[in-house]
Amino acid sequence: MMKSISMKVNPLYSDVDLSIVFQFEFSKGDCKIGEAMVSTYALDNSVTYRKSQQATTASFEKCAVIDRFEIAGDLGETCMKKLQHFLKVIGMKETHAGYELNKQDSM
């Protein structure tokens, strides 16, 4: 089922809260079935320092907040799995939902 749904990702930068926002579009075949918006933030006090031969680098643990998630029909769970997999791959340590799941019968 997950392979039959495609996910398009459009990263944006938000000057308002200095975060990266991802806009997702979900499709099944040629039909758009929904969309989502996710903001990413650095977690407070979460700096990890790595020392190598060339330099010491700092990395920040990040979290994601799902601001909007609107999926038609009964495909919400499958789309959410794809979304969470993407967030895990890009290094989000935590994911929070700042939305109410909106299911629509038709778009």
mmCIF file with all atom_site columns, C-alpha atoms in Angstrom, residues 61-101:
data_model
loop_
_atom_site.group_PDB
_atom_site.id
_atom_site.type_symbol
_atom_site.label_atom_id
_atom_site.label_alt_id
_atom_site.label_comp_id
_atom_site.label_asym_id
_atom_site.label_entity_id
_atom_site.label_seq_id
_atom_site.pdbx_PDB_ins_code
_atom_site.Cartn_x
_atom_site.Cartn_y
_atom_site.Cartn_z
_atom_site.occupancy
_atom_site.B_iso_or_equiv
_atom_site.pdbx_formal_charge
_atom_site.auth_seq_id
_atom_site.auth_comp_id
_atom_site.auth_asym_id
_atom_site.auth_atom_id
_atom_site.pdbx_PDB_model_num
ATOM 1  C CA . GLU A 1 61  ? 19.128  17.440 17.889 1.00 0.00 ? 61  GLU A CA 1
ATOM 2  C CA . LYS A 1 62  ? 15.947  18.444 16.108 1.00 0.00 ? 62  LYS A CA 1
ATOM 3  C CA . CYS A 1 63  ? 12.243  17.852 16.506 1.00 0.00 ? 63  CYS A CA 1
ATOM 4  C CA . ALA A 1 64  ? 9.366   18.090 14.053 1.00 0.00 ? 64  ALA A CA 1
ATOM 5  C CA . VAL A 1 65  ? 5.886   19.498 14.637 1.00 0.00 ? 65  VAL A CA 1
ATOM 6  C CA . ILE A 1 66  ? 3.152   18.382 12.257 1.00 0.00 ? 66  ILE A CA 1
ATOM 7  C CA . ASP A 1 67  ? 1.168   21.593 11.782 1.00 0.00 ? 67  ASP A CA 1
ATOM 8  C CA . ARG A 1 68  ? -1.349  20.295 9.254  1.00 0.00 ? 68  ARG A CA 1
ATOM 9  C CA . PHE A 1 69  ? -2.308  16.819 8.036  1.00 0.00 ? 69  PHE A CA 1
ATOM 10 C CA . GLU A 1 70  ? -5.280  16.516 5.697  1.00 0.00 ? 70  GLU A CA 1
ATOM 11 C CA . ILE A 1 71  ? -5.822  13.224 3.871  1.00 0.00 ? 71  ILE A CA 1
ATOM 12 C CA . ALA A 1 72  ? -8.856  12.049 1.889  1.00 0.00 ? 72  ALA A CA 1
ATOM 13 C CA . GLY A 1 73  ? -10.559 8.773  2.699  1.00 0.00 ? 73  GLY A CA 1
ATOM 14 C CA . ASP A 1 74  ? -8.947  6.033  4.734  1.00 0.00 ? 74  ASP A CA 1
ATOM 15 C CA . LEU A 1 75  ? -5.343  6.605  3.587  1.00 0.00 ? 75  LEU A CA 1
ATOM 16 C CA . GLY A 1 76  ? -4.286  8.744  6.561  1.00 0.00 ? 76  GLY A CA 1
ATOM 17 C CA . GLU A 1 77  ? -2.425  5.987  8.411  1.00 0.00 ? 77  GLU A CA 1
ATOM 18 C CA . THR A 1 78  ? -0.395  5.018  5.344  1.00 0.00 ? 78  THR A CA 1
ATOM 19 C CA . CYS A 1 79  ? 0.477   8.643  4.567  1.00 0.00 ? 79  CYS A CA 1
ATOM 20 C CA . MET A 1 80  ? 1.466   9.261  8.200  1.00 0.00 ? 80  MET A CA 1
ATOM 21 C CA . LYS A 1 81  ? 3.835   6.260  8.085  1.00 0.00 ? 81  LYS A CA 1
ATOM 22 C CA . LYS A 1 82  ? 5.517   7.681  4.972  1.00 0.00 ? 82  LYS A CA 1
ATOM 23 C CA . LEU A 1 83  ? 5.771   11.099 6.622  1.00 0.00 ? 83  LEU A CA 1
ATOM 24 C CA . GLN A 1 84  ? 7.243   9.708  9.858  1.00 0.00 ? 84  GLN A CA 1
ATOM 25 C CA . HIS A 1 85  ? 9.732   7.580  7.929  1.00 0.00 ? 85  HIS A CA 1
ATOM 26 C CA . PHE A 1 86  ? 10.932  10.690 6.055  1.00 0.00 ? 86  PHE A CA 1
ATOM 27 C CA . LEU A 1 87  ? 11.295  12.656 9.313  1.00 0.00 ? 87  LEU A CA 1
ATOM 28 C CA . LYS A 1 88  ? 13.307  9.830  10.873 1.00 0.00 ? 88  LYS A CA 1
ATOM 29 C CA . VAL A 1 89  ? 15.607  9.638  7.830  1.00 0.00 ? 89  VAL A CA 1
ATOM 30 C CA . ILE A 1 90  ? 16.402  13.379 8.009  1.00 0.00 ? 90  ILE A CA 1
ATOM 31 C CA . GLY A 1 91  ? 17.291  13.072 11.705 1.00 0.00 ? 91  GLY A CA 1
ATOM 32 C CA . MET A 1 92  ? 14.281  14.257 13.672 1.00 0.00 ? 92  MET A CA 1
ATOM 33 C CA . LYS A 1 93  ? 14.665  12.947 17.212 1.00 0.00 ? 93  LYS A CA 1
ATOM 34 C CA . GLU A 1 94  ? 11.052  13.735 18.194 1.00 0.00 ? 94  GLU A CA 1
ATOM 35 C CA . THR A 1 95  ? 7.807   14.256 16.307 1.00 0.00 ? 95  THR A CA 1
ATOM 36 C CA . HIS A 1 96  ? 4.845   16.119 17.778 1.00 0.00 ? 96  HIS A CA 1
ATOM 37 C CA . ALA A 1 97  ? 1.363   16.696 16.405 1.00 0.00 ? 97  ALA A CA 1
ATOM 38 C CA . GLY A 1 98  ? 0.104   20.267 16.493 1.00 0.00 ? 98  GLY A CA 1
ATOM 39 C CA . TYR A 1 99  ? -3.000  19.419 14.464 1.00 0.00 ? 99  TYR A CA 1
ATOM 40 C CA . GLU A 1 100 ? -6.244  17.527 14.515 1.00 0.00 ? 100 GLU A CA 1
ATOM 41 C CA . LEU A 1 101 ? -6.432  14.744 11.963 1.00 0.00 ? 101 LEU A CA 1
#
